[in-house]
Structures are given as structure tokens and as C-alpha cells.
Amino acid sequence: MKQAIIFTLTFQVLGILNLLISILFDLNFADVSIPLGVVCVGFAHSFTGGTSPYMRQSDMETRGETGIRMPFMNKAARTSFIFFGSLAYFLFALILTLFFYREYFIG
């Protein structure tokens, strides 16, 4: 249940952020959605991914202070629902953009 709430909340926050950016800079919603989706997927993967340099630094600091080696967790176990929500938003934005500009792509 908690994962579904995090996933939905991530999707909604990105949608609201996209709307605010498009209103603030007087841009089309579909034009802003793909770059925002790519940036958010990158940030989510950087901060929550299994091989993240930020996570590795935290593990090394703990090891340096205590002398205890932190067990390495599998990458799939450390992937967050924030990442999946951002990825779903990116895919939604891609489909929305293809639908919005379908006449351009068709010919």
C-alpha cells in the first residue's frame, strides 16, 4: 500500500511541477513534460539506485567511522518507487507528446 501511495504521489508531484513550469514560462505542457521526465528519472536513479555514488559514499563513511563493513544490497532491492513513478511519468509524457504532435510525425 505504501509503495502505491509513493508511486501515485510522485506522478502527481511531477504533473503539478510540469504545470507550474509551463505556466511560469508560458510554454506548452507537452513540450515541458519530456525534458522534465528525463531529468527526474536521472535524479531518482542517482539518489535511489543500487550503484549510486551517494549511497556508496554513505556506506564508506559508516565503514570509516565504525570499521564495520556495510553489506552490499542487490540493485533491484534498492530501486525506489520514486524511480518507477518518474519512469512512468516519462513514458506518459512521451505518449502524450506523440499524440499531441501526431500530424508532425505522420507527415
XYZ file of C-alpha atoms in Angstrom:
107
model
C 0.000 0.000 0.000
C 2.836 2.378 0.894
C 4.523 1.758 -2.455
C 1.348 2.580 -4.389
C 0.961 5.845 -2.479
C 4.593 6.820 -3.139
C 4.221 5.935 -6.838
C 0.997 7.944 -7.197
C 2.341 10.879 -5.208
C 5.483 11.012 -7.356
C 3.383 11.006 -10.532
C 1.146 13.787 -9.197
C 4.021 15.957 -7.957
C 5.726 15.727 -11.340
C 2.479 16.646 -13.084
C 1.985 19.681 -10.839
C 5.631 20.703 -11.296
C 5.220 20.374 -15.064
C 2.080 22.516 -14.955
C 3.791 25.212 -12.866
C 6.805 25.333 -15.183
C 4.616 25.528 -18.273
C 2.529 28.351 -16.781
C 5.512 30.247 -15.387
C 7.497 30.215 -18.641
C 4.438 30.338 -20.958
C 5.258 27.006 -22.609
C 3.118 24.143 -23.807
C 2.525 21.395 -21.223
C 3.594 18.653 -23.669
C 6.803 20.491 -24.590
C 7.981 20.614 -20.987
C 6.938 17.088 -19.997
C 9.656 15.033 -21.737
C 12.672 17.058 -20.511
C 11.196 17.163 -17.009
C 10.617 13.399 -17.109
C 14.201 12.703 -18.214
C 15.666 14.958 -15.525
C 13.501 13.427 -12.786
C 14.306 9.862 -13.840
C 18.008 10.749 -13.742
C 17.768 12.307 -10.301
C 15.661 9.461 -8.932
C 18.114 6.881 -10.215
C 21.108 8.826 -8.902
C 19.733 9.134 -5.393
C 17.950 5.788 -5.027
C 19.768 3.393 -7.373
C 21.815 0.484 -6.076
C 25.133 1.637 -7.516
C 24.606 5.278 -6.677
C 27.751 7.212 -5.745
C 25.779 8.921 -2.977
C 24.846 5.596 -1.420
C 28.400 4.308 -1.788
C 29.779 7.420 -0.072
C 27.404 6.926 2.846
C 28.459 3.290 3.148
C 32.150 4.239 3.056
C 31.674 6.946 5.713
C 29.977 4.450 8.002
C 32.764 1.955 7.378
C 35.442 4.593 8.087
C 33.872 5.701 11.355
C 32.894 2.341 12.786
C 35.167 -0.102 10.989
C 32.109 -2.190 10.161
C 31.646 -3.111 6.532
C 28.119 -2.437 5.311
C 26.580 -5.381 3.450
C 26.059 -4.718 -0.261
C 22.406 -4.877 -1.220
C 21.197 -6.025 -4.598
C 20.434 -3.214 -7.056
C 16.852 -4.356 -7.544
C 16.255 -4.248 -3.796
C 17.344 -0.603 -3.592
C 15.354 0.691 -6.571
C 12.704 3.038 -5.289
C 9.093 3.544 -6.262
C 10.026 7.179 -6.782
C 12.189 5.983 -9.677
C 9.343 3.886 -11.053
C 6.918 6.818 -10.705
C 9.333 9.092 -12.552
C 9.809 6.486 -15.262
C 6.047 6.081 -15.637
C 5.695 9.863 -15.879
C 8.349 9.963 -18.605
C 6.563 7.237 -20.578
C 3.247 9.063 -20.125
C 4.879 12.290 -21.334
C 6.326 10.516 -24.354
C 2.947 9.072 -25.329
C 1.269 12.440 -24.712
C 3.799 14.230 -26.908
C 3.495 11.667 -29.702
C -0.296 12.011 -29.556
C -0.165 15.804 -29.416
C 2.220 16.088 -32.381
C 0.940 13.066 -34.329
C 0.380 15.090 -37.516
C 4.018 16.150 -37.471
C 5.258 12.567 -37.169
C 2.788 11.069 -39.658
C 3.604 13.505 -42.418
